[in-house]
CSV table of C-alpha atoms in Angstrom, one decimal:
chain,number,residue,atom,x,y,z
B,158,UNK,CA,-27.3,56.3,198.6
B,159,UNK,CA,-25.2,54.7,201.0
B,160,UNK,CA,-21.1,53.9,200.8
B,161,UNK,CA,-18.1,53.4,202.0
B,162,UNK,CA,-14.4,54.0,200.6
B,163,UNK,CA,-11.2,52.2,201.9
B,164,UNK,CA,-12.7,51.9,205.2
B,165,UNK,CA,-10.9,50.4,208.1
B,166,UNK,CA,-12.6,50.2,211.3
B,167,UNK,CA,-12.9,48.1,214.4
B,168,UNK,CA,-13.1,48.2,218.5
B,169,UNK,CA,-10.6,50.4,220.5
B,170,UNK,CA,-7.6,49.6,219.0
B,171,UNK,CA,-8.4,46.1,217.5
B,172,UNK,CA,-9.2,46.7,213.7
B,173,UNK,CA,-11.2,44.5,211.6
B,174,UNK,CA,-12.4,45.7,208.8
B,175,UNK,CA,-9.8,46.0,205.7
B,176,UNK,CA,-10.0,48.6,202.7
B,177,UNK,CA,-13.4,48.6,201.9
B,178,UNK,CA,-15.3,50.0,199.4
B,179,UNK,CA,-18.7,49.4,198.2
B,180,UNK,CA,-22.3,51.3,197.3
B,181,UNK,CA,-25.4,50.4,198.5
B,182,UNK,CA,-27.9,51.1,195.1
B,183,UNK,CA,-31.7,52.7,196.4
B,184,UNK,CA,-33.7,50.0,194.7
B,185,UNK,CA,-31.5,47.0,195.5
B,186,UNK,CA,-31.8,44.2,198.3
B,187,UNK,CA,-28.1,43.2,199.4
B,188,UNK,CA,-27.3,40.5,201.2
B,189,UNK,CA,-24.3,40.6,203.1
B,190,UNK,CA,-22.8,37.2,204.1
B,191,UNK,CA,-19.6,35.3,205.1
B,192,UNK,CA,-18.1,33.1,208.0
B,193,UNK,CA,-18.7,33.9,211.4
B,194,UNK,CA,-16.3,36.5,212.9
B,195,UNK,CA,-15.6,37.8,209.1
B,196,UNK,CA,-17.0,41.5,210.2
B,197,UNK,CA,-20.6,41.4,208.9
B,198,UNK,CA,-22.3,43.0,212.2
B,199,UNK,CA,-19.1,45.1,212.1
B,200,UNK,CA,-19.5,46.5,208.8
B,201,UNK,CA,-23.1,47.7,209.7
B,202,UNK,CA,-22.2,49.4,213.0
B,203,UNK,CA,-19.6,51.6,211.3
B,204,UNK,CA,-22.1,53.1,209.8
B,205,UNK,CA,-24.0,53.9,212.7
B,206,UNK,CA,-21.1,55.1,214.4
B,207,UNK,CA,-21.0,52.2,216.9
B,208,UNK,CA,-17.1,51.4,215.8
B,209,UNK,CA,-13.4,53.4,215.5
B,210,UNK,CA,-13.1,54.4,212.1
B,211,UNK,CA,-9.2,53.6,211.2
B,212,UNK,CA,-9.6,55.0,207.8
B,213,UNK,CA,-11.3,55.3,204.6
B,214,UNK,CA,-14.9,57.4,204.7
B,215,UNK,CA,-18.4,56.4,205.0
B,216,UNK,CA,-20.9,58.0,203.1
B,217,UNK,CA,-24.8,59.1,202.5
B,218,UNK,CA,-25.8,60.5,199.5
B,219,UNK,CA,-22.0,61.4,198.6
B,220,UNK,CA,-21.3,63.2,201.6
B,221,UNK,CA,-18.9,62.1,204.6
B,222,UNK,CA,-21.3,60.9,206.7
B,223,UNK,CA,-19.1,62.4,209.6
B,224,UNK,CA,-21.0,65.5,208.2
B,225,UNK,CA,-24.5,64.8,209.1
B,226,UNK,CA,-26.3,65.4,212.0
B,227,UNK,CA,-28.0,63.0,214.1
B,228,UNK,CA,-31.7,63.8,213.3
B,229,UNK,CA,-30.8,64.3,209.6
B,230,UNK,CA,-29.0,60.9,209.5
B,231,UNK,CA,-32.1,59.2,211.2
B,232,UNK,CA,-34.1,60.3,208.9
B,233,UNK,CA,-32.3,58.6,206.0
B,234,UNK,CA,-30.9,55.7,207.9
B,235,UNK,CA,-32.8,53.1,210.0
B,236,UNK,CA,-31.3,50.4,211.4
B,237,UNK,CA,-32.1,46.7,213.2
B,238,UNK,CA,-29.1,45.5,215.8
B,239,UNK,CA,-28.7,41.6,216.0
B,240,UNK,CA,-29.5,42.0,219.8
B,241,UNK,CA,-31.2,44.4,222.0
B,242,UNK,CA,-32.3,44.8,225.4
B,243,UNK,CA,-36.3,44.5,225.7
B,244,UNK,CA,-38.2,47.2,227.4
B,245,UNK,CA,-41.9,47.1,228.9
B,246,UNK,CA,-43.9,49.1,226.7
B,247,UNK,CA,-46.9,48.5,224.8
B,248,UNK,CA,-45.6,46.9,221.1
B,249,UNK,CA,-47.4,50.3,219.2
B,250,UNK,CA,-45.7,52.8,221.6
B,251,UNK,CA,-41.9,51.4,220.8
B,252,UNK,CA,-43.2,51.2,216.9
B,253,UNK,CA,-43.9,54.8,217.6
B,254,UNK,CA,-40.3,55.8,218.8
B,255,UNK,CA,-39.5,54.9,215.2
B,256,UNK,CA,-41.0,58.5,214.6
B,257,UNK,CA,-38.6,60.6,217.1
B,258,UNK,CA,-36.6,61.7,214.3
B,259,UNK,CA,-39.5,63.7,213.1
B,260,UNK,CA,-40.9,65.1,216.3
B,261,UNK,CA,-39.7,68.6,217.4
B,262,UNK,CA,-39.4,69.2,221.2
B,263,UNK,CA,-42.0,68.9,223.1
B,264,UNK,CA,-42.6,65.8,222.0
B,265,UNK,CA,-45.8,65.8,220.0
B,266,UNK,CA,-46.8,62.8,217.5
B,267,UNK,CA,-48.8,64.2,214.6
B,268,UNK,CA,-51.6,62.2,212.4
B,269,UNK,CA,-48.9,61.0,210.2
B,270,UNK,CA,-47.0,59.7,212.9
B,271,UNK,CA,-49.5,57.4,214.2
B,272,UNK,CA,-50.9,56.7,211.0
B,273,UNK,CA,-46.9,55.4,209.7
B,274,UNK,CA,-46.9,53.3,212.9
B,275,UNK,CA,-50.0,51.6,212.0
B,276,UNK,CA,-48.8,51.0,208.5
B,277,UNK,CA,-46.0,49.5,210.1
B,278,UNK,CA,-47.8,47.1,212.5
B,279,UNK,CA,-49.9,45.8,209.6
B,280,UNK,CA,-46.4,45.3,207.3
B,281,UNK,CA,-45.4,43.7,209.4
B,282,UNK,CA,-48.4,41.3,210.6
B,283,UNK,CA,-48.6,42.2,214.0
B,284,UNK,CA,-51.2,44.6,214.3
B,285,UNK,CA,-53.5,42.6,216.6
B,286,UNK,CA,-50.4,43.1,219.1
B,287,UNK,CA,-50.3,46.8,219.6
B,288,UNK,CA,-51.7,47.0,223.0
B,289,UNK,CA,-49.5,44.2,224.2
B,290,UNK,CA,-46.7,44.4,226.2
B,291,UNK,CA,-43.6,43.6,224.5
B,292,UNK,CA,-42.0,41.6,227.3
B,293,UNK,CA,-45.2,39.0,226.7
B,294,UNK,CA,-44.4,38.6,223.5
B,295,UNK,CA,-42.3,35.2,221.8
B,296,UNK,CA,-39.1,35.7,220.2
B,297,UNK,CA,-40.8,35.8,216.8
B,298,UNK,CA,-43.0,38.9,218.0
B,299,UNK,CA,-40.3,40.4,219.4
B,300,UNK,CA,-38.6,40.7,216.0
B,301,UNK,CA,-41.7,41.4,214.1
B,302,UNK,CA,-41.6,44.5,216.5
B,303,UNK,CA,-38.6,46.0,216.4
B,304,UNK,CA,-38.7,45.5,212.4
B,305,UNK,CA,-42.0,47.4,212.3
B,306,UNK,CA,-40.5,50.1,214.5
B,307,UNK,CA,-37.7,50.6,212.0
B,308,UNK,CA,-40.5,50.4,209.3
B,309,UNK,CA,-42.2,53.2,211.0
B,310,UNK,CA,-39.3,55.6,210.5
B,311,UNK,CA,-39.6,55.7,206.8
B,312,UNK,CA,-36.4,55.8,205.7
B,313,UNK,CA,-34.8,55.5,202.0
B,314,UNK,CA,-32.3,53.2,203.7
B,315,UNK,CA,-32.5,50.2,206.0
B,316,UNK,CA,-29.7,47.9,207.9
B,317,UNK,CA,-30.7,44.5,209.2
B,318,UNK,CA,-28.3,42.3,211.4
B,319,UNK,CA,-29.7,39.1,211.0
B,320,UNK,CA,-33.1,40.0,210.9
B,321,UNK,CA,-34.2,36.5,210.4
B,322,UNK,CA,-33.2,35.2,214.4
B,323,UNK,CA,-36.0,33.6,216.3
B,324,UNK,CA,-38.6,33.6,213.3
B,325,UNK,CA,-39.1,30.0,212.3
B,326,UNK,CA,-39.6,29.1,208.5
B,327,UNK,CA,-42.6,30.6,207.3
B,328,UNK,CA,-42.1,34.0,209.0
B,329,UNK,CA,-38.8,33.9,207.5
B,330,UNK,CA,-39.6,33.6,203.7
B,331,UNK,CA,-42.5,36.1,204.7
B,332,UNK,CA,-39.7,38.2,206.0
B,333,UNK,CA,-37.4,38.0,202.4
B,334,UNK,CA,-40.3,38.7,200.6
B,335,UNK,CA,-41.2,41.7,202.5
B,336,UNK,CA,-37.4,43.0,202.2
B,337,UNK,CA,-37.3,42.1,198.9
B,338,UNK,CA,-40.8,44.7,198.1
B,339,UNK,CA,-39.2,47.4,200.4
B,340,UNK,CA,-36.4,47.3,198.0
B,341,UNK,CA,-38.5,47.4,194.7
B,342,UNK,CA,-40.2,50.6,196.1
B,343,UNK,CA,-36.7,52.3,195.7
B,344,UNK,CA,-35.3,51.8,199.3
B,345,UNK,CA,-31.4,50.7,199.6
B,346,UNK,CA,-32.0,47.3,202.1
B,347,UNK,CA,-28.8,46.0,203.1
B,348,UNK,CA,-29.3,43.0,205.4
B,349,UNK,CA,-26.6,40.7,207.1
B,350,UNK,CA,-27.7,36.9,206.8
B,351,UNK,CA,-26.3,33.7,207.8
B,352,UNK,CA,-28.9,31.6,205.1
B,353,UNK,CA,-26.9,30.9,201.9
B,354,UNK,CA,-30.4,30.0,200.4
B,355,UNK,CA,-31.8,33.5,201.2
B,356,UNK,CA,-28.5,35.1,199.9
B,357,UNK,CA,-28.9,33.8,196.7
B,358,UNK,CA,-32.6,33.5,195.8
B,359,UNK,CA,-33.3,37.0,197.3
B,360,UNK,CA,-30.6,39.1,197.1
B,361,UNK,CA,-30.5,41.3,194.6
B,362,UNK,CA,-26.8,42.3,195.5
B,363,UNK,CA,-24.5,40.1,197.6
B,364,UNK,CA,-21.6,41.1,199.6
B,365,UNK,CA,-19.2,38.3,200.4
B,366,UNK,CA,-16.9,38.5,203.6
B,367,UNK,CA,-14.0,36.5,204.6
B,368,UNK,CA,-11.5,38.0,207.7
B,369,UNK,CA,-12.4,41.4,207.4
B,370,UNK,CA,-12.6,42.3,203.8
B,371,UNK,CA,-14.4,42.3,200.7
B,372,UNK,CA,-14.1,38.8,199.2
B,373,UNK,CA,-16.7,39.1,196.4
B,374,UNK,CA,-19.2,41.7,195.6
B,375,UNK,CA,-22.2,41.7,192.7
B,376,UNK,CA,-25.2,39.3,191.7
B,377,UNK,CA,-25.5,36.4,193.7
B,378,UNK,CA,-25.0,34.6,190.4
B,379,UNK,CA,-21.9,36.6,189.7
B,380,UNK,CA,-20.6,35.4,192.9
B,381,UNK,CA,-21.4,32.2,192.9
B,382,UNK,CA,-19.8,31.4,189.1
B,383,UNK,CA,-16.3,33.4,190.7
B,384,UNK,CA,-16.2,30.5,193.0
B,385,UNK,CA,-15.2,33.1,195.9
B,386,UNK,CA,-18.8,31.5,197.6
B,387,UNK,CA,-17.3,27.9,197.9
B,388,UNK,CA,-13.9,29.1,198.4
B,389,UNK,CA,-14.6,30.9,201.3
B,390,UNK,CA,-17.0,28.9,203.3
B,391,UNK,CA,-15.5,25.5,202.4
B,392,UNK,CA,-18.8,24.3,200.5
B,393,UNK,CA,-19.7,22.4,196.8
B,394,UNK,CA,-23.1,24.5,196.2
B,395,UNK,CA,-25.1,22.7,194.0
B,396,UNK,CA,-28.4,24.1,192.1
B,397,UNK,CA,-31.0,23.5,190.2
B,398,UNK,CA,-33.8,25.4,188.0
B,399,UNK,CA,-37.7,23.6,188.9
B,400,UNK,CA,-40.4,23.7,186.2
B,401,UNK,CA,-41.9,26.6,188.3
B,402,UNK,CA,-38.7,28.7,187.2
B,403,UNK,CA,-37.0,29.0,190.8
B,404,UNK,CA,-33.6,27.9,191.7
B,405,UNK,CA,-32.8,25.7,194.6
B,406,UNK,CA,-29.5,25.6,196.2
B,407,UNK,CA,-28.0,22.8,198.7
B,408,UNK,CA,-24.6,22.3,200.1
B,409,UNK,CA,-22.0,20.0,200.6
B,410,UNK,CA,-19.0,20.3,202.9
B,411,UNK,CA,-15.7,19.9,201.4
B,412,UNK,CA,-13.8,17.7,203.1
C-alpha cells in the first residue's frame, strides 16, 4: 500500500503541493488528473524522493517511507518519468535493468531475471524489438520500452507520468487496458493522465488536482456527480450509456 498524509512538498524552497492525504488501494487503477501546472508530476516525484518534503509523511505499507532503503523500496515501487534521456543499448538489456533491485553484487542475472524481462517484452508487444537499439526506435517504441522495463521489476506498485505520450490511439487504449489488468492482478497502478476520456472509463479511482491540492478524490462517477470535474477544468461533460453498455464522454468549454 502506498500513502501520503498532510504532505507538502515542492522544489528548493518553492512549495507546491498542499495538505495532502490520500491511499493508493493494491487492486485499484487511479487516475490522477487536473490542469496543467496543478502538481500531478509533482505528486509522483515525492514519492520517489525527487522533491523537498515541507511536511506531512509518505508512506509504503504503513511505514514512513523515509524508512526504507533503496533496494527494499525498488522492489515494491516502480516508477515511469514523463521524460527521460535515451541511452544506446539494445531494448532487452535496458528491460533487464528493471531487475537491478534483485541482483546482489557482482552483478549476475538469474533465469528468473531474464525470463521476467521476456514476459515483459511480450506485455508489452515489443518483443520482436529486443535486439534493437533503442535510439532506432519511434517515440511509440520508446515508451513501450521503458514501460516493459518497469514491468520487468515486478513490483506490487507502479507510477506512470503520462504514460500515454507519443503512442497514437490504438496503442493508447491498448495501453489502458493493459493498466487496467495489472491492476485486477492486485497491483496499486497510479497513473497521471491528461485524457478525461481515459480518466473516467478506466479509472478505477480518480484523483482530481487543481493548484496544488486535492480537489476531489473517489470513483470517477463520484467525481464527476460532485461537479469538482467541471468546476475545475472549466468544462460541461456530457455522457452517454451505448447499447453495448459503455459510457462515452465529450466536452464543452464553458465560456
Amino acid at each position: 500500500m502506498i500513502s501520503c498524509k498532510e504532505l507538502c512538498a515542492g522544489y528548493g524552497k518553492r512549495q507546491i503541493l498542499r495538505q495532502i492525504t490520500w491511499k493508493g488501494e493494491p487492486g485499484a487503477f487511479t487516475v490522477i488528473a487536473g490542469p496543467n501546472g496543478c502538481g500531478k508530476s509533482t505528486f509522483l516525484k515525492s514519492f520517489m524522493g525527487q522533491t523537498t518534503i515541507m511536511g506531512g509523511e509518505l508512506y509504503l505499507e504503513d511505514a514512513p517511507m523515509s524508512s526504507w532503503s533503496a533496494r527494499r523500496k525498488a522492489r515494491q515501487l516502480a516508477y515511469v518519468p514523463q521524460n527521460r534521456s535515451d541511452v544506446s543499448l539494445a531494448v532487452s538489456r535496458m528491460v533487464l535493468h528493471g531487475r537491478f533491485p534483485y541482483v546482489e553484487y557482482p552483478r549476475h542475472y538469474t533465469s528468473e531475471d531474464y525470463d521476467k524481462v521476456e514476459w515483459a517484452l511480450e506485455k508489452m508487444g515489443i518483443k520482436d524489438l529486443g535486439d534493437r537499439l533503442l535510439s532506432d526506435l519511434s517515440g511509440g517504441e520508446r515508451q513501450k520500452a521503458y514501460l516493459a522495463m518497469a514491468l520487468a521489476q515486478d513490483t506490487s506498485i507502479l507510477l506512470l507520468d503520462e504514460p500515454t505520450t507519443y503512442l497514437d490511439i490504438s496503442c493508447q487504449l491498448e495501453l489502458m487496458e493493459l493498466l487496467k489488468g495489472l491492476a485486477a492482478e492486485g497491483r496499486a497502478v497510479i497513473a497521471v493522465l491528461h485524457d478525461l476520456n481515459h480518466c473516467l472509463e478506466y479509472g478505477d479511482q480518480m484523483v482530481l488536482m487543481d493548484k496544488g491540492a486535492m480537489a476531489a478524490w473517489g470513483t470517477p462517477e463520484q467525481v464527476l456527480a460532485g461537479g469538482r470535474l467541471e468546476e475545475v477544468f472549466g468544462l460541461k461533460v456530457h455522457g452517454r450509456t451505448w447499447e453495448d453498455g459503455k459510457r462515452y464522454y465529450w466536452f464543452e468549454r464553458k465560456v
